């Protein structure tokens, strides 16, 4: 079996995926047209050509612009359903999906419109694709802690449909400490906690996410490699990192995949996982991230199996389900031994 097929069939969970980052230009044009809105591009090719980024902010500017055509419950359903079908084809048995309600509520879209549309797609994926999934509400860190708290208030009545809270958007100059109170409140209400840290921000932001926000996993976290004491802590405490290799290259965190720290972190014993972040913008869904990373960093079947099992172990699934899924990975890898 070739590497791409193996990486597609390998059972895995996706834990770092922004649903607004799965908005393919074809669907963007279709939704803009039915909502009577214009986007500042003439064609799908023109949209794709605009996806050249210098850093996180240059990407976020285009990403928020794309999301601005989403208005109705059907729009959010179609967006999520398109992703879930692609994920199932990529061997994803379970997905924990980020959504950014403030991107929509700040434009006058009701919180429930977003949530109901996404939720119906998740239920459909369970029935039609046999795939489990969950939603994680991300607070936009370029906005205020007070705005995050108001968003949490909107989420409280829907606790049964949202597994956790996260923190995303512009990282530089927006340390996790700003959001301590809203994370305290969210965890007290029963939400699990995750946060983007150490993508562009310094290793100290990873430590803050652990110490102050008490996150169960760190999104990205790749700059932890610059701090040996922090690396030892990640290993000792088994802290999962949701790493997104193609994203990091597209946003110039690393020059090429061959320069990526994932292989070194894996060898060091850090619980790293592979994810796609915003696949419509970064040139590959999760299986593509696995294959291109394995190729560039010379990862073998043992490393691929570890990455896949890490993805289930780092998920918010019940322990018994995690064991079953990890056994599936072992059986898959045993049946496809390296030649
Ligand atoms: N929102 C969507 N993708 C993101 C990323 N890679 N970092 C921070 N915020 C994001
Ligand atoms: Zn992200």
PDB file of C-alpha atoms in Angstrom, residues 23 26-39 66 69-71 75:
ATOM      1  CA  UNK A  23     -14.806  26.698   3.785  1.00  0.00           C
ATOM      2  CA  UNK A  26     -16.704  26.539  -4.397  1.00  0.00           C
ATOM      3  CA  UNK A  27     -19.051  26.422  -1.397  1.00  0.00           C
ATOM      4  CA  UNK A  28     -18.177  30.038  -0.512  1.00  0.00           C
ATOM      5  CA  UNK A  29     -19.365  31.195  -3.951  1.00  0.00           C
ATOM      6  CA  UNK A  30     -22.537  29.085  -3.739  1.00  0.00           C
ATOM      7  CA  UNK A  31     -23.484  30.356  -0.270  1.00  0.00           C
ATOM      8  CA  UNK A  32     -22.627  33.982  -1.104  1.00  0.00           C
ATOM      9  CA  UNK A  33     -24.858  33.761  -4.206  1.00  0.00           C
ATOM     10  CA  UNK A  34     -27.868  32.305  -2.396  1.00  0.00           C
ATOM     11  CA  UNK A  35     -27.504  34.933   0.354  1.00  0.00           C
ATOM     12  CA  UNK A  36     -27.281  37.740  -2.239  1.00  0.00           C
ATOM     13  CA  UNK A  37     -23.764  38.686  -1.124  1.00  0.00           C
ATOM     14  CA  UNK A  38     -20.662  39.433  -3.169  1.00  0.00           C
ATOM     15  CA  UNK A  39     -17.128  38.288  -2.434  1.00  0.00           C
ATOM     16  CA  UNK A  66     -14.594  34.292   3.909  1.00  0.00           C
ATOM     17  CA  UNK A  69     -21.009  35.120   3.957  1.00  0.00           C
ATOM     18  CA  UNK A  70     -22.349  32.501   6.424  1.00  0.00           C
ATOM     19  CA  UNK A  71     -25.789  33.624   7.592  1.00  0.00           C
ATOM     20  CA  UNK A  75     -25.149  27.556   5.689  1.00  0.00           C
TER      21      UNK A  75
END
